[in-house]
GROMACS .gro file of N, CA, C and O in nm:
model
  368
    1MET      N    1  11.198   9.665  11.283
    1MET     CA    2  11.202   9.523  11.244
    1MET      C    3  11.047   9.481  11.239
    1MET      O    4  11.016   9.408  11.150
    2ILE      N    5  10.973   9.522  11.333
    2ILE     CA    6  10.836   9.486  11.340
    2ILE      C    7  10.752   9.535  11.209
    2ILE      O    8  10.693   9.469  11.143
    3THR      N    9  10.793   9.667  11.175
    3THR     CA   10  10.742   9.717  11.044
    3THR      C   11  10.768   9.631  10.931
    3THR      O   12  10.681   9.599  10.843
    4GLY      N   13  10.892   9.584  10.919
    4GLY     CA   14  10.934   9.498  10.803
    4GLY      C   15  10.853   9.370  10.805
    4GLY      O   16  10.816   9.323  10.700
    5ILE      N   17  10.831   9.305  10.925
    5ILE     CA   18  10.758   9.186  10.932
    5ILE      C   19  10.615   9.207  10.890
    5ILE      O   20  10.566   9.119  10.815
    6LEU      N   21  10.548   9.321  10.931
    6LEU     CA   22  10.417   9.352  10.887
    6LEU      C   23  10.403   9.371  10.739
    6LEU      O   24  10.315   9.319  10.676
    7LEU      N   25  10.496   9.441  10.683
    7LEU     CA   26  10.490   9.471  10.533
    7LEU      C   27  10.502   9.330  10.456
    7LEU      O   28  10.454   9.303  10.358
    8PHE      N   29  10.602   9.250  10.507
    8PHE     CA   30  10.617   9.120  10.435
    8PHE      C   31  10.505   9.028  10.463
    8PHE      O   32  10.454   8.977  10.365
    9ALA      N   33  10.436   9.040  10.579
    9ALA     CA   34  10.321   8.963  10.599
    9ALA      C   35  10.201   9.010  10.499
    9ALA      O   36  10.123   8.931  10.458
   10LYS      N   37  10.192   9.140  10.484
   10LYS     CA   38  10.088   9.193  10.402
   10LYS      C   39  10.111   9.141  10.261
   10LYS      O   40  10.002   9.106  10.192
   11GLY      N   41  10.224   9.136  10.220
   11GLY     CA   42  10.244   9.094  10.087
   11GLY      C   43  10.235   8.943  10.063
   11GLY      O   44  10.194   8.896   9.938
   12SER      N   45  10.265   8.859  10.162
   12SER     CA   46  10.264   8.716  10.131
   12SER      C   47  10.143   8.656  10.185
   12SER      O   48  10.101   8.543  10.136
   13ILE      N   49  10.065   8.706  10.284
   13ILE     CA   50   9.960   8.650  10.346
   13ILE      C   51   9.822   8.698  10.278
   13ILE      O   52   9.739   8.614  10.253
   14SER      N   53   9.812   8.830  10.264
   14SER     CA   54   9.697   8.885  10.202
   14SER      C   55   9.686   8.860  10.064
   14SER      O   56   9.783   8.832   9.995
   15ASN      N   57   9.566   8.860  10.005
   15ASN     CA   58   9.552   8.835   9.860
   15ASN      C   59   9.424   8.904   9.812
   15ASN      O   60   9.344   8.943   9.879
   16ILE      N   61   9.430   8.913   9.677
   16ILE     CA   62   9.314   8.964   9.611
   16ILE      C   63   9.260   8.863   9.517
   16ILE      O   64   9.340   8.805   9.432
   17LYS      N   65   9.127   8.837   9.521
   17LYS     CA   66   9.066   8.742   9.430
   17LYS      C   67   8.965   8.807   9.339
   17LYS      O   68   8.874   8.880   9.383
   18ILE      N   69   8.980   8.781   9.215
   18ILE     CA   70   8.884   8.839   9.111
   18ILE      C   71   8.779   8.728   9.074
   18ILE      O   72   8.826   8.611   9.044
   19THR      N   73   8.652   8.769   9.087
   19THR     CA   74   8.550   8.672   9.051
   19THR      C   75   8.446   8.730   8.945
   19THR      O   76   8.479   8.848   8.915
   20ASP      N   77   8.351   8.655   8.910
   20ASP     CA   78   8.255   8.712   8.817
   20ASP      C   79   8.181   8.824   8.894
   20ASP      O   80   8.111   8.914   8.828
   21ILE      N   81   8.155   8.809   9.024
   21ILE     CA   82   8.078   8.909   9.108
   21ILE      C   83   8.158   9.034   9.130
   21ILE      O   84   8.097   9.136   9.130
   22GLY      N   85   8.288   9.020   9.158
   22GLY     CA   86   8.355   9.134   9.199
   22GLY      C   87   8.508   9.102   9.242
   22GLY      O   88   8.551   9.012   9.199
   23ILE      N   89   8.558   9.187   9.335
   23ILE     CA   90   8.694   9.180   9.381
   23ILE      C   91   8.688   9.160   9.532
   23ILE      O   92   8.620   9.234   9.597
   24THR      N   93   8.760   9.048   9.573
   24THR     CA   94   8.769   9.029   9.714
   24THR      C   95   8.907   9.039   9.775
   24THR      O   96   8.993   8.970   9.706
   25GLU      N   97   8.929   9.108   9.874
   25GLU     CA   98   9.055   9.125   9.934
   25GLU      C   99   9.054   9.051  10.070
   25GLU      O  100   8.969   9.081  10.155
   26THR      N  101   9.160   8.964  10.098
   26THR     CA  102   9.161   8.903  10.230
   26THR      C  103   9.277   8.954  10.294
   26THR      O  104   9.400   8.960  10.240
   27SER      N  105   9.272   9.020  10.427
   27SER     CA  106   9.378   9.084  10.490
   27SER      C  107   9.471   8.979  10.554
   27SER      O  108   9.432   8.858  10.566
   28ILE      N  109   9.584   9.021  10.622
   28ILE     CA  110   9.669   8.940  10.687
   28ILE      C  111   9.598   8.886  10.816
   28ILE      O  112   9.646   8.787  10.872
   29PHE      N  113   9.479   8.941  10.861
   29PHE     CA  114   9.413   8.897  10.992
   29PHE      C  115   9.296   8.812  10.939
   29PHE      O  116   9.218   8.769  11.022
   30GLY      N  117   9.273   8.779  10.806
   30GLY     CA  118   9.165   8.695  10.763
   30GLY      C  119   9.046   8.773  10.736
   30GLY      O  120   8.951   8.709  10.694
   31LYS      N  121   9.029   8.908  10.753
   31LYS     CA  122   8.914   8.972  10.729
   31LYS      C  123   8.909   8.989  10.578
   31LYS      O  124   8.997   9.020  10.495
   32GLN      N  125   8.772   8.979  10.523
   32GLN     CA  126   8.757   8.996  10.378
   32GLN      C  127   8.675   9.118  10.335
   32GLN      O  128   8.571   9.152  10.423
   33LYS      N  129   8.711   9.192  10.238
   33LYS     CA  130   8.637   9.308  10.187
   33LYS      C  131   8.606   9.276  10.046
   33LYS      O  132   8.690   9.226   9.974
   34GLU      N  133   8.482   9.287  10.009
   34GLU     CA  134   8.444   9.259   9.879
   34GLU      C  135   8.376   9.389   9.812
   34GLU      O  136   8.287   9.459   9.872
   35ILE      N  137   8.409   9.423   9.686
   35ILE     CA  138   8.348   9.523   9.612
   35ILE      C  139   8.303   9.462   9.484
   35ILE      O  140   8.369   9.396   9.404
   36LYS      N  141   8.170   9.478   9.456
   36LYS     CA  142   8.105   9.424   9.342
   36LYS      C  143   8.137   9.512   9.222
   36LYS      O  144   8.150   9.633   9.247
   37TRP      N  145   8.141   9.452   9.101
   37TRP     CA  146   8.177   9.535   8.978
   37TRP      C  147   8.086   9.655   8.973
   37TRP      O  148   8.138   9.756   8.938
   38ASN      N  149   7.960   9.652   9.001
   38ASN     CA  150   7.862   9.764   8.983
   38ASN      C  151   7.869   9.868   9.097
   38ASN      O  152   7.816   9.975   9.093
   39GLU      N  153   7.950   9.829   9.207
   39GLU     CA  154   7.969   9.922   9.316
   39GLU      C  155   8.102  10.014   9.298
   39GLU      O  156   8.108  10.100   9.380
   40ILE      N  157   8.173   9.987   9.195
   40ILE     CA  158   8.301  10.068   9.190
   40ILE      C  159   8.267  10.208   9.153
   40ILE      O  160   8.195  10.245   9.057
   41LYS      N  161   8.310  10.308   9.237
   41LYS     CA  162   8.295  10.442   9.213
   41LYS      C  163   8.416  10.516   9.149
   41LYS      O  164   8.388  10.605   9.078
   42ASP      N  165   8.535  10.456   9.193
   42ASP     CA  166   8.663  10.537   9.146
   42ASP      C  167   8.775  10.432   9.138
   42ASP      O  168   8.779  10.344   9.211
   43LEU      N  169   8.856  10.461   9.033
   43LEU     CA  170   8.973  10.383   9.025
   43LEU      C  171   9.085  10.493   8.998
   43LEU      O  172   9.090  10.577   8.913
   44SER      N  173   9.195  10.474   9.080
   44SER     CA  174   9.306  10.565   9.063
   44SER      C  175   9.442  10.495   9.102
   44SER      O  176   9.439  10.412   9.184
   45PHE      N  177   9.540  10.551   9.041
   45PHE     CA  178   9.689  10.480   9.055
   45PHE      C  179   9.764  10.594   9.108
   45PHE      O  180   9.776  10.700   9.062
   46GLY      N  181   9.824  10.551   9.223
   46GLY     CA  182   9.927  10.649   9.286
   46GLY      C  183  10.065  10.637   9.232
   46GLY      O  184  10.126  10.518   9.231
   47LYS      N  185  10.120  10.740   9.174
   47LYS     CA  186  10.241  10.731   9.103
   47LYS      C  187  10.359  10.711   9.217
   47LYS      O  188  10.467  10.653   9.170
   48VAL      N  189  10.344  10.762   9.329
   48VAL     CA  190  10.449  10.735   9.435
   48VAL      C  191  10.423  10.608   9.506
   48VAL      O  192  10.525  10.523   9.520
   49SER      N  193  10.304  10.575   9.545
   49SER     CA  194  10.280  10.446   9.617
   49SER      C  195  10.285  10.317   9.523
   49SER      O  196  10.303  10.214   9.571
   50LEU      N  197  10.264  10.351   9.391
   50LEU     CA  198  10.242  10.246   9.291
   50LEU      C  199  10.139  10.148   9.328
   50LEU      O  200  10.140  10.019   9.290
   51GLU      N  201  10.024  10.202   9.378
   51GLU     CA  202   9.917  10.122   9.413
   51GLU      C  203   9.787  10.166   9.343
   51GLU      O  204   9.768  10.280   9.317
   52LEU      N  205   9.715  10.061   9.297
   52LEU     CA  206   9.583  10.087   9.236
   52LEU      C  207   9.470  10.093   9.343
   52LEU      O  208   9.465   9.976   9.403
   53LYS      N  209   9.402  10.197   9.355
   53LYS     CA  210   9.311  10.208   9.448
   53LYS      C  211   9.150  10.186   9.385
   53LYS      O  212   9.127  10.258   9.297
   54ILE      N  213   9.092  10.095   9.440
   54ILE     CA  214   8.962  10.068   9.389
   54ILE      C  215   8.866  10.105   9.493
   54ILE      O  216   8.855  10.044   9.608
   55VAL      N  217   8.770  10.188   9.461
   55VAL     CA  218   8.683  10.257   9.572
   55VAL      C  219   8.552  10.235   9.540
   55VAL      O  220   8.498  10.243   9.428
   56SER      N  221   8.472  10.199   9.642
   56SER     CA  222   8.318  10.191   9.630
   56SER      C  223   8.269  10.297   9.744
   56SER      O  224   8.354  10.373   9.787
   57SER      N  225   8.141  10.302   9.760
   57SER     CA  226   8.093  10.396   9.859
   57SER      C  227   8.140  10.388   9.999
   57SER      O  228   8.152  10.483  10.070
   58ASN      N  229   8.168  10.269  10.039
   58ASN     CA  230   8.199  10.247  10.181
   58ASN      C  231   8.341  10.154  10.192
   58ASN      O  232   8.375  10.136  10.308
   59LYS      N  233   8.394  10.119  10.097
   59LYS     CA  234   8.511  10.029  10.101
   59LYS      C  235   8.616  10.068  10.001
   59LYS      O  236   8.583  10.125   9.891
   60ASN      N  237   8.739  10.030  10.028
   60ASN     CA  238   8.850  10.053   9.926
   60ASN      C  239   8.950   9.927   9.929
   60ASN      O  240   8.962   9.874  10.035
   61ILE      N  241   8.994   9.890   9.816
   61ILE     CA  242   9.091   9.786   9.796
   61ILE      C  243   9.213   9.844   9.721
   61ILE      O  244   9.193   9.920   9.622
   62LYS      N  245   9.331   9.822   9.772
   62LYS     CA  246   9.458   9.866   9.712
   62LYS      C  247   9.530   9.751   9.667
   62LYS      O  248   9.549   9.648   9.728
   63ALA      N  249   9.578   9.755   9.529
   63ALA     CA  250   9.666   9.647   9.477
   63ALA      C  251   9.788   9.716   9.420
   63ALA      O  252   9.791   9.804   9.345
   64HIS      N  253   9.906   9.668   9.471
   64HIS     CA  254  10.020   9.718   9.436
   64HIS      C  255  10.073   9.665   9.299
   64HIS      O  256  10.027   9.548   9.256
   65ILE      N  257  10.138   9.747   9.217
   65ILE     CA  258  10.177   9.713   9.082
   65ILE      C  259  10.257   9.580   9.073
   65ILE      O  260  10.261   9.525   8.976
   66HIS      N  261  10.323   9.550   9.186
   66HIS     CA  262  10.412   9.424   9.185
   66HIS      C  263  10.326   9.302   9.233
   66HIS      O  264  10.392   9.194   9.251
   67LEU      N  265  10.202   9.310   9.256
   67LEU     CA  266  10.118   9.220   9.286
   67LEU      C  267  10.107   9.109   9.184
   67LEU      O  268  10.105   9.155   9.066
   68ILE      N  269  10.132   8.986   9.209
   68ILE     CA  270  10.120   8.881   9.105
   68ILE      C  271   9.971   8.882   9.050
   68ILE      O  272   9.874   8.877   9.119
   69GLY      N  273   9.957   8.899   8.911
   69GLY     CA  274   9.834   8.904   8.851
   69GLY      C  275   9.779   9.047   8.842
   69GLY      O  276   9.662   9.064   8.803
   70PHE      N  277   9.868   9.152   8.867
   70PHE     CA  278   9.823   9.285   8.852
   70PHE      C  279   9.776   9.321   8.711
   70PHE      O  280   9.664   9.389   8.696
   71GLN      N  281   9.850   9.272   8.612
   71GLN     CA  282   9.794   9.302   8.471
   71GLN      C  283   9.659   9.240   8.445
   71GLN      O  284   9.586   9.308   8.371
   72GLU      N  285   9.632   9.127   8.492
   72GLU     CA  286   9.502   9.059   8.469
   72GLU      C  287   9.395   9.132   8.541
   72GLU      O  288   9.290   9.152   8.493
   73LEU      N  289   9.423   9.183   8.657
   73LEU     CA  290   9.335   9.271   8.737
   73LEU      C  291   9.302   9.392   8.660
   73LEU      O  292   9.184   9.428   8.634
   74VAL      N  293   9.397   9.455   8.601
   74VAL     CA  294   9.379   9.578   8.525
   74VAL      C  295   9.297   9.550   8.396
   74VAL      O  296   9.198   9.628   8.370
   75THR      N  297   9.321   9.446   8.336
   75THR     CA  298   9.248   9.405   8.223
   75THR      C  299   9.100   9.378   8.246
   75THR      O  300   9.011   9.410   8.182
   76LYS      N  301   9.074   9.306   8.358
   76LYS     CA  302   8.941   9.283   8.409
   76LYS      C  303   8.853   9.404   8.444
   76LYS      O  304   8.751   9.435   8.404
   77LEU      N  305   8.938   9.495   8.510
   77LEU     CA  306   8.876   9.631   8.540
   77LEU      C  307   8.843   9.717   8.406
   77LEU      O  308   8.739   9.773   8.409
   78GLU      N  309   8.937   9.703   8.322
   78GLU     CA  310   8.905   9.780   8.194
   78GLU      C  311   8.770   9.716   8.127
   78GLU      O  312   8.698   9.803   8.086
   79ASN      N  313   8.758   9.590   8.128
   79ASN     CA  314   8.642   9.527   8.066
   79ASN      C  315   8.516   9.559   8.152
   79ASN      O  316   8.402   9.572   8.084
   80LYS      N  317   8.525   9.548   8.274
   80LYS     CA  318   8.408   9.570   8.368
   80LYS      C  319   8.359   9.704   8.390
   80LYS      O  320   8.237   9.740   8.399
   81THR      N  321   8.454   9.811   8.381
   81THR     CA  322   8.425   9.950   8.419
   81THR      C  323   8.420  10.036   8.294
   81THR      O  324   8.361  10.144   8.295
   82GLY      N  325   8.497   9.990   8.186
   82GLY     CA  326   8.499  10.086   8.065
   82GLY      C  327   8.598  10.178   8.075
   82GLY      O  328   8.624  10.263   7.987
   83LYS      N  329   8.687  10.190   8.184
   83LYS     CA  330   8.799  10.284   8.201
   83LYS      C  331   8.926  10.223   8.139
   83LYS      O  332   8.949  10.106   8.168
   84SER      N  333   8.993  10.295   8.072
   84SER     CA  334   9.127  10.256   8.021
   84SER      C  335   9.236  10.269   8.116
   84SER      O  336   9.224  10.339   8.229
   85ARG      N  337   9.346  10.194   8.094
   85ARG     CA  338   9.475  10.216   8.183
   85ARG      C  339   9.508  10.362   8.205
   85ARG      O  340   9.532  10.406   8.317
   86THR      N  341   9.507  10.437   8.097
   86THR     CA  342   9.543  10.588   8.092
   86THR      C  343   9.446  10.653   8.184
   86THR      O  344   9.493  10.741   8.263
   87GLU      N  345   9.312  10.627   8.181
   87GLU     CA  346   9.213  10.696   8.269
   87GLU      C  347   9.235  10.658   8.410
   87GLU      O  348   9.207  10.739   8.492
   88MET      N  349   9.280  10.538   8.447
   88MET     CA  350   9.316  10.501   8.575
   88MET      C  351   9.438  10.563   8.625
   88MET      O  352   9.473  10.568   8.742
   89GLY      N  353   9.526  10.611   8.536
   89GLY     CA  354   9.660  10.668   8.565
   89GLY      C  355   9.775  10.562   8.572
   89GLY      O  356   9.877  10.605   8.622
   90ILE      N  357   9.749  10.449   8.515
   90ILE     CA  358   9.850  10.342   8.517
   90ILE      C  359   9.948  10.373   8.396
   90ILE      O  360   9.910  10.368   8.294
   91PRO      N  361  10.074  10.374   8.423
   91PRO     CA  362  10.184  10.392   8.323
   91PRO      C  363  10.185  10.264   8.230
   91PRO      O  364  10.161  10.143   8.286
   92LYS      N  365  10.224  10.274   8.099
   92LYS     CA  366  10.239  10.161   8.023
   92LYS      C  367  10.369  10.086   8.046
   92LYS      O  368  10.462  10.119   8.092
   0.00000   0.00000   0.00000
């Protein structure tokens, strides 16, 4: 039951914010991680986990495919990094 509560809290309390500077994730505990557009080293999509992993040299942010605004995030990443959905591994 505790695991279910934590998973629900992660989905409803944490969020990802897209800005002109980069991507900021706020965790369920209020901690923020920011990755600037020029710091992105890798983008990969897990076919089992259904999460897009955005990696910099010392941080990573995961965005689930069912996240509200996921398609807008992918479009912004395509524009800022030059990688296509296919190169990220995201199915159509």
